[in-house]
Amino acid sequence: MIFKHYLKTAGLLFTLCAFSTAQAQTLGEEIEAIADIVVDINGTGDYTSVLAGLNAVPDSSDEWTIVYVKNGFYYEKIILKPAKMKVVLVGENVDSTILSYDDHGDGSLPGHTFSSYSFRADAHDFQAYNITFENTNTTSQAVAFHSNGDRQILFHCKLLSNQDTYFDNFRTRRYIKDCFIEGDVDFIFGFGVTLFDTCHIYCNDPGYVTAASTPQYYEFGYVFRGSYVTVREGGNWSVSLGRPWFPYSNTIFYECWLSARIVGSGWSPWDGREATCIYQEYNNIGPGSDTTFRADWSSQLDPALADRYNIDTIFAASNFPSDLGPEVDSIEFWSMRDRFEASGYAERADTILYAGRDYWPEYPTDNWVPEFYEPVYGIVTNYTDFFINAVDTTTANGLRPVLTQDQGISVLSPAKEQLVISCTQAISTGARLSLYDLNGRVLFVKDLGGLPEGLTEVSLQGLGLGTGIYVYQIETEAGISAGKVMKE
């Protein structure tokens, strides 16, 4: 058995170990061959609008429906209705399949911010691949992706806006993997439980990355794991990791890379609600990870609790306090509604609480373990380079590379059950290797300490890895290098 590696550098794809990546078909051809519904703005599919395609999905189906969207700019305000469950929405190309609208938080509308969405997913069991969701409005709050459903997955998508880019609702869970999320003020906000796994969080102006409003009794709220936070070049401003929209906001950055432009305090107060919020960090790296001057009401995660931050635990039914009885159930909702009503905005609370339905959502009762839908996931990953591997200083958006080329770390093919790390120059200390399966589960973590120039062998014996594709990540003080390896 051997591993083979794909490495992207300076915009070019190199294949090590003489492995051929030639494909007989394109991603679009493979997806279209298995799609149930095809959307093409140019008229070659079943529908020319995404909304029409989603409305054609059977109601309350037990079977998955694949909706394939060909490249194009789709200017639509889209709702995936609650009855349209088990939908897989997949685009031809993440940069060329764009679902866009231009709306903002209008005070004349009952929902205000919560009516500004470009795309709203009310249904449970929704998955999206290879799609850009954007809201181009710059006036005020402008939600690009609004999630009301439970058990939703986003993979290799872009969420683009400024203020309030992403919102999620009560009693819902999402697994967001390898996504690019851009904004400025409170651009990741809401009441849900969401794992942002190896995502790129890009701050395009001064502001706050998160504004969680986690209900009081949840163990988990927003978990950023293995992700990195970058800030637009220019100016002398800083960015906060978050501020508490509601009193029990729960957010953690777990083994992430943080830009030097992260404010020294890490987090920001908001009307005294910081006294009860849960803001934590754990083993972050990068120039913004220094915790010396962190706010005293934030904390570093107790290492004894670190193992709880895994997919199985975060999305378990036990995270939701249904065992506390109807009194807590009522308090959770009415405390939120009362706060909006006190501000004169009770209609906004109703817009959130009903989430496109005529009843309030119930607590999840299942222990959800996210599973990407095959074969869509397999096809997409065959044609896709992770965002974490594709940042280039030569591009117009001016993003910093995750790992600069002069520190050149890569993984080569091993002879047996091992990875061979290749370094173009020595790293004195602080290197860590992690290996994941394609569902984001951690299979192997090893603190390497320093790395010499040249080759270093790391044994994987005893892991029992089958044939397939795996993801490696090597963290150093300079950043993160990541890529795919394939075991044959």
Short mmCIF file of C-alpha atoms in Angstrom, two decimals:
data_model
loop_
_atom_site.label_atom_id
_atom_site.label_comp_id
_atom_site.label_asym_id
_atom_site.label_seq_id
_atom_site.Cartn_x
_atom_site.Cartn_y
_atom_site.Cartn_z
CA MET A 1 0.00 0.00 0.00
CA ILE A 2 1.24 3.49 -0.81
CA PHE A 3 0.02 7.02 -0.42
CA LYS A 4 0.02 9.54 -3.25
CA HIS A 5 -0.20 13.29 -2.78
CA TYR A 6 -1.63 16.27 -4.64
CA LEU A 7 0.08 19.60 -3.95
CA LYS A 8 -1.07 23.01 -5.17
CA THR A 9 1.53 25.77 -5.24
CA ALA A 10 1.40 29.23 -6.84
CA GLY A 11 -1.74 28.34 -8.74
CA LEU A 12 -0.29 25.23 -10.42
CA LEU A 13 -1.19 21.65 -9.57
CA PHE A 14 1.75 19.30 -9.25
CA THR A 15 1.40 15.55 -8.86
CA LEU A 16 4.09 13.70 -6.97
CA CYS A 17 5.02 10.05 -7.43
CA ALA A 18 4.16 10.02 -11.14
CA PHE A 19 0.45 9.68 -10.44
CA SER A 20 -1.80 10.52 -13.39
CA THR A 21 -4.77 12.77 -12.62
CA ALA A 22 -6.26 12.68 -16.13
CA GLN A 23 -10.05 12.44 -16.09
CA ALA A 24 -12.21 11.01 -18.85
CA GLN A 25 -15.09 13.30 -17.94
CA THR A 26 -15.68 16.66 -16.35
CA LEU A 27 -17.31 17.22 -12.98
CA GLY A 28 -20.37 18.60 -14.73
CA GLU A 29 -20.74 15.55 -16.96
CA GLU A 30 -20.46 13.15 -14.04
CA ILE A 31 -22.91 15.05 -11.83
CA GLU A 32 -25.41 15.62 -14.64
CA ALA A 33 -25.43 11.88 -15.33
CA ILE A 34 -26.77 11.17 -11.82
CA ALA A 35 -28.81 14.34 -11.22
CA ASP A 36 -32.57 14.22 -10.76
CA ILE A 37 -33.05 17.88 -11.67
CA VAL A 38 -30.79 20.08 -13.81
CA VAL A 39 -30.85 23.88 -13.64
CA ASP A 40 -29.22 25.91 -16.40
CA ILE A 41 -29.76 29.62 -16.86
CA ASN A 42 -28.98 29.12 -20.56
CA GLY A 43 -31.89 26.72 -21.07
CA THR A 44 -30.24 23.32 -21.52
CA GLY A 45 -31.62 21.87 -18.27
CA ASP A 46 -35.02 21.16 -16.76
CA TYR A 47 -35.33 24.67 -15.32
CA THR A 48 -33.65 28.04 -15.79
CA SER A 49 -33.98 29.18 -12.17
CA VAL A 50 -32.73 27.55 -8.98
CA LEU A 51 -35.97 28.32 -7.15
CA ALA A 52 -38.00 26.51 -9.80
CA GLY A 53 -35.69 23.53 -9.61
CA LEU A 54 -35.97 23.32 -5.82
CA ASN A 55 -39.75 23.73 -5.93
CA ALA A 56 -39.87 20.68 -8.21
CA VAL A 57 -38.36 18.45 -5.51
CA PRO A 58 -40.95 15.98 -4.15
CA ASP A 59 -42.37 16.88 -0.74
CA SER A 60 -41.38 14.84 2.33
CA SER A 61 -39.38 12.33 0.31
CA ASP A 62 -37.44 9.51 1.95
CA GLU A 63 -35.04 9.51 -1.00
CA TRP A 64 -32.33 12.04 -1.76
CA THR A 65 -32.90 14.39 -4.69
CA ILE A 66 -29.85 15.70 -6.55
CA VAL A 67 -30.29 19.18 -8.01
CA TYR A 68 -27.41 20.09 -10.31
CA VAL A 69 -26.86 23.78 -11.12
CA LYS A 70 -24.74 24.59 -14.15
CA ASN A 71 -22.40 27.57 -14.22
CA GLY A 72 -24.14 30.92 -14.29
CA PHE A 73 -25.13 34.00 -12.32
CA TYR A 74 -28.54 33.28 -10.78
CA TYR A 75 -30.05 36.50 -9.42
CA GLU A 76 -32.83 35.11 -7.24
CA LYS A 77 -34.20 35.25 -3.72
CA ILE A 78 -34.49 31.56 -2.91
CA ILE A 79 -36.29 29.56 -0.23
CA LEU A 80 -35.93 25.80 0.14
CA LYS A 81 -39.29 25.04 1.76
CA PRO A 82 -39.57 22.82 4.86
CA ALA A 83 -41.18 19.96 2.93
CA LYS A 84 -38.29 19.78 0.45
CA MET A 85 -36.17 17.49 2.59
CA LYS A 86 -33.12 15.43 1.59
CA VAL A 87 -31.90 17.75 -1.16
CA VAL A 88 -28.35 17.71 -2.51
CA LEU A 89 -27.62 21.00 -4.31
CA VAL A 90 -24.41 20.86 -6.30
CA GLY A 91 -22.83 23.46 -8.56
CA GLU A 92 -20.63 22.97 -11.57
CA ASN A 93 -17.90 25.25 -10.23
CA VAL A 94 -17.77 27.12 -6.94
CA ASP A 95 -16.47 30.31 -8.56
CA SER A 96 -18.84 30.21 -11.53
CA THR A 97 -22.08 28.89 -10.03
CA ILE A 98 -23.30 31.94 -8.14
CA LEU A 99 -26.62 32.33 -6.33
CA SER A 100 -26.88 36.04 -5.68
CA TYR A 101 -29.32 38.67 -4.49
CA ASP A 102 -29.19 42.29 -3.32
CA ASP A 103 -31.27 42.80 -0.18
CA HIS A 104 -30.80 44.26 3.28
CA GLY A 105 -32.38 44.60 6.71
CA ASP A 106 -35.30 46.89 5.93
CA GLY A 107 -37.02 48.32 9.01
CA SER A 108 -40.34 48.43 7.16
CA LEU A 109 -40.39 44.62 6.93
CA PRO A 110 -41.40 42.50 9.96
CA GLY A 111 -38.36 40.27 9.67
CA HIS A 112 -35.80 43.05 9.09
CA THR A 113 -32.41 41.26 9.00
CA PHE A 114 -34.16 37.90 8.81
CA SER A 115 -35.91 38.86 5.58
CA SER A 116 -32.70 39.95 3.86
CA TYR A 117 -31.43 36.48 2.86
CA SER A 118 -30.35 35.54 -0.63
CA PHE A 119 -30.77 31.81 0.07
CA ARG A 120 -32.86 30.38 2.92
CA ALA A 121 -32.79 26.66 3.68
CA ASP A 122 -35.83 25.74 5.82
CA ALA A 123 -35.70 22.00 5.14
CA HIS A 124 -33.91 19.38 7.20
CA ASP A 125 -31.19 17.20 5.64
CA PHE A 126 -29.97 19.71 3.08
CA GLN A 127 -26.51 19.48 1.54
CA ALA A 128 -24.77 21.98 -0.76
CA TYR A 129 -21.56 21.49 -2.72
CA ASN A 130 -19.54 23.76 -4.99
CA ILE A 131 -21.88 26.79 -4.77
CA THR A 132 -21.35 30.49 -4.08
CA PHE A 133 -24.09 32.10 -1.97
CA GLU A 134 -23.78 35.88 -1.94
CA ASN A 135 -25.60 39.03 -0.93
CA THR A 136 -24.16 42.06 -2.72
CA ASN A 137 -25.93 44.72 -0.63
CA THR A 138 -23.65 47.04 1.34
CA THR A 139 -26.34 49.19 3.02
CA SER A 140 -26.76 47.27 6.28
CA GLN A 141 -27.47 43.70 7.38
CA ALA A 142 -27.39 41.44 4.33
CA VAL A 143 -27.67 37.68 4.89
CA ALA A 144 -26.26 35.47 2.14
CA PHE A 145 -27.11 32.07 3.67
CA HIS A 146 -29.94 31.67 6.21
CA SER A 147 -30.31 28.22 7.78
CA ASN A 148 -33.55 27.15 9.45
CA GLY A 149 -33.24 23.39 9.01
CA ASP A 150 -31.49 20.70 11.03
CA ARG A 151 -28.73 18.35 9.85
CA GLN A 152 -27.42 20.55 7.06
CA ILE A 153 -24.02 20.23 5.37
CA LEU A 154 -22.09 22.73 3.27
CA PHE A 155 -18.96 21.53 1.49
CA HIS A 156 -16.60 23.64 -0.61
CA CYS A 157 -18.99 26.59 -0.81
CA LYS A 158 -18.47 30.34 -0.64
CA LEU A 159 -20.62 32.59 1.54
CA LEU A 160 -20.06 36.23 0.61
CA SER A 161 -21.45 39.45 2.06
CA ASN A 162 -20.49 42.13 4.56
CA GLN A 163 -22.64 42.42 7.69
CA ASP A 164 -24.49 39.26 8.78
CA THR A 165 -23.30 36.97 5.98
CA TYR A 166 -24.40 33.74 7.66
CA PHE A 167 -27.30 33.05 10.06
CA ASP A 168 -28.48 29.84 11.71
CA ASN A 169 -31.55 29.20 13.80
CA PHE A 170 -32.67 27.55 17.05
CA ARG A 171 -32.36 23.81 17.62
CA THR A 172 -30.50 23.13 14.41
CA ARG A 173 -27.12 21.65 13.51
CA ARG A 174 -24.77 22.21 10.60
CA TYR A 175 -21.46 20.76 9.47
CA ILE A 176 -19.61 23.30 7.32
CA LYS A 177 -16.48 21.88 5.74
CA ASP A 178 -13.86 23.55 3.53
CA CYS A 179 -15.92 26.70 2.97
CA PHE A 180 -14.84 30.30 2.39
CA ILE A 181 -16.87 32.78 4.47
CA GLU A 182 -16.41 36.53 4.00
CA GLY A 183 -17.80 39.54 5.83
CA ASP A 184 -17.15 42.28 8.36
CA VAL A 185 -19.67 42.96 11.18
CA ASP A 186 -21.13 39.95 13.04
CA PHE A 187 -20.88 38.01 9.82
CA ILE A 188 -21.36 34.59 11.42
CA PHE A 189 -24.31 34.85 13.81
CA GLY A 190 -27.28 32.97 15.16
CA PHE A 191 -28.69 30.47 17.65
CA GLY A 192 -27.58 27.14 16.20
CA VAL A 193 -24.89 24.52 16.76
CA THR A 194 -22.37 24.61 13.93
CA LEU A 195 -18.96 23.09 13.33
CA PHE A 196 -16.81 25.11 10.91
CA ASP A 197 -14.21 22.52 9.96
CA THR A 198 -11.08 23.58 8.04
CA CYS A 199 -12.76 26.70 6.69
CA HIS A 200 -11.27 30.00 5.56
CA ILE A 201 -12.79 32.94 7.45
CA TYR A 202 -11.97 36.21 5.66
CA CYS A 203 -12.56 39.61 7.28
CA ASN A 204 -12.95 42.26 4.58
CA ASP A 205 -13.31 45.26 6.94
CA PRO A 206 -13.12 46.11 10.64
CA GLY A 207 -15.67 44.25 12.69
CA TYR A 208 -16.49 41.02 14.48
CA VAL A 209 -16.24 37.50 13.10
CA THR A 210 -19.04 36.07 15.23
CA ALA A 211 -22.11 37.19 17.15
CA ALA A 212 -23.47 33.95 18.55
CA SER A 213 -26.68 33.83 20.54
CA THR A 214 -26.44 30.29 21.87
CA PRO A 215 -29.26 29.29 24.24
CA GLN A 216 -28.26 29.00 27.88
CA TYR A 217 -28.05 25.25 28.42
CA TYR A 218 -26.12 24.17 25.31
CA GLU A 219 -22.65 22.72 25.77
CA PHE A 220 -21.65 23.68 22.22
CA GLY A 221 -22.51 26.60 19.97
CA TYR A 222 -20.04 27.70 17.29
CA VAL A 223 -16.94 25.53 16.95
CA PHE A 224 -14.19 26.63 14.55
CA ARG A 225 -11.81 23.71 14.18
CA GLY A 226 -8.65 23.62 12.08
CA SER A 227 -9.75 26.80 10.31
CA TYR A 228 -7.86 29.98 9.64
CA VAL A 229 -8.84 33.61 9.97
CA THR A 230 -7.34 36.16 7.60
CA VAL A 231 -7.86 39.91 7.29
CA ARG A 232 -7.84 42.12 4.20
CA GLU A 233 -4.56 43.94 3.69
CA GLY A 234 -4.46 47.70 4.16
CA GLY A 235 -5.27 50.08 6.97
CA ASN A 236 -4.32 49.75 10.62
CA TRP A 237 -7.55 48.28 11.93
CA SER A 238 -8.12 45.04 13.81
CA VAL A 239 -10.81 42.38 13.96
CA SER A 240 -12.48 40.76 16.97
CA LEU A 241 -13.21 37.04 17.12
CA GLY A 242 -16.68 37.82 18.38
CA ARG A 243 -19.12 39.66 20.61
CA PRO A 244 -22.14 38.23 22.46
CA TRP A 245 -25.43 39.01 20.73
CA PHE A 246 -27.28 37.15 23.51
CA PRO A 247 -26.11 36.49 27.10
CA TYR A 248 -24.94 32.87 26.72
CA SER A 249 -23.06 33.10 23.44
CA ASN A 250 -20.83 30.04 23.08
CA THR A 251 -17.92 30.15 20.61
CA ILE A 252 -14.53 28.44 20.46
CA PHE A 253 -11.61 28.66 18.04
CA TYR A 254 -9.97 25.25 18.29
CA GLU A 255 -6.55 24.67 16.73
CA CYS A 256 -7.00 27.51 14.25
CA TRP A 257 -4.56 29.88 12.56
CA LEU A 258 -5.21 33.52 13.52
CA SER A 259 -4.06 36.63 11.65
CA ALA A 260 -1.88 39.23 13.34
CA ARG A 261 -4.80 41.63 12.89
CA ILE A 262 -6.89 39.89 15.54
CA VAL A 263 -7.36 42.37 18.40
CA GLY A 264 -5.17 41.61 21.43
CA SER A 265 -8.17 41.06 23.71
CA GLY A 266 -9.39 38.46 21.24
CA TRP A 267 -13.04 39.23 21.90
CA SER A 268 -15.29 42.26 22.42
CA PRO A 269 -17.89 43.09 25.09
CA TRP A 270 -21.49 43.95 24.27
CA ASP A 271 -23.79 45.62 26.81
CA GLY A 272 -22.59 43.47 29.71
CA ARG A 273 -23.52 40.16 28.10
CA GLU A 274 -19.87 39.12 28.17
CA ALA A 275 -20.35 38.33 31.87
CA THR A 276 -22.24 35.14 31.01
CA CYS A 277 -20.93 34.21 27.57
CA ILE A 278 -18.55 31.31 26.90
CA TYR A 279 -15.69 32.44 24.69
CA GLN A 280 -12.76 30.04 24.45
CA GLU A 281 -9.66 29.19 22.48
CA TYR A 282 -7.56 26.06 22.29
CA ASN A 283 -4.11 25.48 20.80
CA ASN A 284 -4.40 28.19 18.16
CA ILE A 285 -1.36 29.18 16.15
CA GLY A 286 -0.36 32.13 13.98
CA PRO A 287 0.63 35.69 14.86
CA GLY A 288 -2.80 36.50 16.32
CA SER A 289 -2.85 33.56 18.71
CA ASP A 290 -0.93 35.20 21.58
CA THR A 291 -3.25 35.08 24.61
CA THR A 292 -1.24 37.41 26.87
CA PHE A 293 -3.74 40.25 26.66
CA ARG A 294 -6.95 38.29 26.14
CA ALA A 295 -10.14 39.57 27.80
CA ASP A 296 -10.36 38.24 31.34
CA TRP A 297 -13.91 37.01 30.75
CA SER A 298 -12.69 34.73 27.93
CA SER A 299 -10.70 31.59 28.61
CA GLN A 300 -8.49 28.85 27.25
CA LEU A 301 -10.19 25.47 27.02
CA ASP A 302 -9.25 23.00 29.74
CA PRO A 303 -7.13 20.35 27.94
CA ALA A 304 -9.06 17.68 29.81
CA LEU A 305 -12.14 18.71 27.80
CA ALA A 306 -10.42 18.89 24.42
CA ASP A 307 -11.53 15.42 23.33
CA ARG A 308 -15.17 16.44 23.62
CA TYR A 309 -14.79 18.72 20.61
CA ASN A 310 -15.45 16.03 18.03
CA ILE A 311 -18.27 15.48 15.57
CA ASP A 312 -20.01 12.75 17.56
CA THR A 313 -20.23 14.86 20.72
CA ILE A 314 -20.93 18.28 19.22
CA PHE A 315 -23.97 17.04 17.30
CA ALA A 316 -25.32 14.63 19.92
CA ALA A 317 -28.87 15.03 21.18
CA SER A 318 -27.43 15.48 24.67
CA ASN A 319 -26.22 18.96 23.65
CA PHE A 320 -29.86 20.08 23.70
CA PRO A 321 -31.48 20.33 27.15
CA SER A 322 -34.73 18.53 26.35
CA ASP A 323 -34.47 16.64 29.62
CA LEU A 324 -34.90 19.87 31.58
CA GLY A 325 -38.60 19.88 30.85
CA PRO A 326 -41.16 22.22 29.28
CA GLU A 327 -40.30 25.11 31.56
CA VAL A 328 -36.82 25.42 30.09
CA ASP A 329 -38.30 24.87 26.65
CA SER A 330 -40.55 27.88 27.13
CA ILE A 331 -37.88 30.02 28.77
CA GLU A 332 -35.55 29.50 25.82
CA PHE A 333 -38.06 30.87 23.34
CA TRP A 334 -39.75 33.52 25.42
CA SER A 335 -36.51 35.05 26.67
CA MET A 336 -35.53 35.67 23.08
CA ARG A 337 -38.94 36.96 22.08
CA ASP A 338 -39.16 39.20 25.15
CA ARG A 339 -35.86 40.81 24.30
CA PHE A 340 -36.96 41.64 20.77
CA GLU A 341 -40.36 42.82 22.00
CA ALA A 342 -38.72 45.14 24.54
CA SER A 343 -36.91 46.74 21.63
CA GLY A 344 -40.13 47.05 19.65
CA TYR A 345 -39.32 44.20 17.27
CA ALA A 346 -41.56 41.29 18.30
CA GLU A 347 -42.24 40.51 14.62
CA ARG A 348 -38.57 39.73 14.11
CA ALA A 349 -38.72 37.18 16.90
CA ASP A 350 -41.73 35.48 15.31
CA THR A 351 -39.93 35.39 11.95
CA ILE A 352 -37.04 33.57 13.60
CA LEU A 353 -39.03 31.26 15.87
CA TYR A 354 -41.38 29.88 13.26
CA ALA A 355 -38.57 29.46 10.72
CA GLY A 356 -40.86 29.15 7.72
CA ARG A 357 -43.26 26.83 9.57
CA ASP A 358 -46.48 27.29 11.56
CA TYR A 359 -44.98 25.88 14.76
CA TRP A 360 -41.88 26.34 16.89
CA PRO A 361 -39.09 23.83 16.24
CA GLU A 362 -38.50 20.98 18.68
CA TYR A 363 -35.20 19.83 20.13
CA PRO A 364 -33.27 17.33 18.00
CA THR A 365 -33.58 13.83 19.44
CA ASP A 366 -31.06 11.99 17.26
CA ASN A 367 -27.29 11.70 17.64
CA TRP A 368 -26.36 13.10 14.26
CA VAL A 369 -23.12 12.01 12.61
CA PRO A 370 -22.78 14.02 9.37
CA GLU A 371 -22.33 11.92 6.26
CA PHE A 372 -21.62 13.42 2.87
CA TYR A 373 -23.92 12.13 0.16
CA GLU A 374 -22.21 9.70 -2.16
CA PRO A 375 -21.52 9.63 -5.05
CA VAL A 376 -21.80 13.44 -5.27
CA TYR A 377 -19.16 13.95 -2.61
CA GLY A 378 -16.79 11.54 -4.30
CA ILE A 379 -17.16 13.27 -7.66
CA VAL A 380 -16.72 16.75 -6.21
CA THR A 381 -13.59 15.82 -4.25
CA ASN A 382 -12.05 14.21 -7.33
CA TYR A 383 -12.15 17.58 -9.12
CA THR A 384 -11.64 19.94 -6.17
CA ASP A 385 -8.68 21.47 -4.35
CA PHE A 386 -9.46 22.49 -0.78
CA PHE A 387 -9.66 26.23 -0.10
CA ILE A 388 -7.08 25.80 2.61
CA ASN A 389 -4.66 24.73 -0.10
CA ALA A 390 -5.47 27.40 -2.66
CA VAL A 391 -4.57 30.77 -1.13
CA ASP A 392 -2.15 32.71 -3.31
CA THR A 393 -0.62 36.16 -2.71
CA THR A 394 -0.74 36.88 -6.44
CA THR A 395 -4.55 36.89 -6.53
CA ALA A 396 -6.51 40.12 -6.55
CA ASN A 397 -8.13 39.55 -3.17
CA GLY A 398 -4.76 39.95 -1.44
CA LEU A 399 -5.12 37.00 0.91
CA ARG A 400 -2.12 35.76 2.82
CA PRO A 401 -0.90 32.28 1.93
CA VAL A 402 -1.57 29.68 4.57
CA LEU A 403 2.04 28.58 4.42
CA THR A 404 4.63 30.60 2.52
CA GLN A 405 6.51 28.76 -0.18
CA ASP A 406 9.94 29.36 1.29
CA GLN A 407 8.94 27.10 4.18
CA GLY A 408 7.83 24.45 1.65
CA ILE A 409 6.32 21.55 3.52
CA SER A 410 4.76 18.72 1.58
CA VAL A 411 3.98 15.05 2.02
CA LEU A 412 5.54 12.49 -0.28
CA SER A 413 4.66 8.88 -1.00
CA PRO A 414 5.85 6.51 1.74
CA ALA A 415 7.32 3.10 1.16
CA LYS A 416 4.90 1.33 3.53
CA GLU A 417 2.53 2.40 6.32
CA GLN A 418 4.04 5.82 6.76
CA LEU A 419 4.00 9.38 5.53
CA VAL A 420 7.17 11.07 4.39
CA ILE A 421 7.29 14.80 5.08
CA SER A 422 9.54 16.88 2.86
CA CYS A 423 10.88 20.22 4.13
CA THR A 424 12.88 22.67 2.03
CA GLN A 425 14.25 24.26 5.19
CA ALA A 426 14.42 23.20 8.80
CA ILE A 427 11.72 24.14 11.31
CA SER A 428 13.04 24.39 14.83
CA THR A 429 9.93 23.60 16.87
CA GLY A 430 6.15 23.53 17.08
CA ALA A 431 5.22 21.34 14.09
CA ARG A 432 2.15 19.11 14.36
CA LEU A 433 0.78 16.54 11.91
CA SER A 434 -2.92 15.63 11.75
CA LEU A 435 -4.58 13.09 9.47
CA TYR A 436 -8.33 13.15 8.73
CA ASP A 437 -10.77 11.07 6.76
CA LEU A 438 -13.01 12.82 4.24
CA ASN A 439 -15.77 13.20 6.83
CA GLY A 440 -13.45 15.36 8.91
CA ARG A 441 -12.82 12.77 11.61
CA VAL A 442 -9.39 12.98 13.19
CA LEU A 443 -7.50 9.72 12.68
CA PHE A 444 -4.02 10.64 13.85
CA VAL A 445 -2.36 13.57 15.60
CA LYS A 446 1.35 13.76 16.33
CA ASP A 447 3.43 16.60 17.72
CA LEU A 448 6.55 16.52 15.59
CA GLY A 449 8.51 19.20 17.45
CA GLY A 450 11.06 20.33 14.90
CA LEU A 451 11.49 19.20 11.31
CA PRO A 452 14.88 18.92 9.65
CA GLU A 453 15.55 20.00 6.10
CA GLY A 454 14.88 17.06 3.84
CA LEU A 455 12.75 14.00 4.56
CA THR A 456 11.14 12.85 7.81
CA GLU A 457 9.30 9.54 8.12
CA VAL A 458 6.19 9.32 10.33
CA SER A 459 4.88 5.82 11.02
CA LEU A 460 1.16 5.16 10.56
CA GLN A 461 1.31 1.51 11.51
CA GLY A 462 -1.60 0.25 13.57
CA LEU A 463 -4.15 2.74 12.21
CA GLY A 464 -5.73 0.18 9.92
CA LEU A 465 -6.25 2.67 7.10
CA GLY A 466 -8.09 1.28 4.12
CA THR A 467 -7.63 2.35 0.54
CA GLY A 468 -8.98 5.81 -0.20
CA ILE A 469 -8.28 9.52 0.08
CA TYR A 470 -7.22 11.17 3.33
CA VAL A 471 -6.44 14.76 4.30
CA TYR A 472 -3.27 15.77 6.09
CA GLN A 473 -2.57 19.03 7.88
CA ILE A 474 0.80 20.23 9.14
CA GLU A 475 0.72 23.18 11.52
CA THR A 476 3.68 25.40 12.31
CA GLU A 477 4.03 28.85 13.80
CA ALA A 478 4.01 30.23 10.25
CA GLY A 479 0.70 28.71 9.28
CA ILE A 480 -0.94 25.55 8.01
CA SER A 481 -0.04 23.32 5.08
CA ALA A 482 -2.72 20.90 3.98
CA GLY A 483 -3.46 18.53 1.16
CA LYS A 484 -4.79 15.14 0.15
CA VAL A 485 -3.05 11.77 0.16
CA MET A 486 -4.41 8.64 -1.47
CA LYS A 487 -3.71 5.15 -0.22
CA GLU A 488 -3.88 2.42 -2.84
#
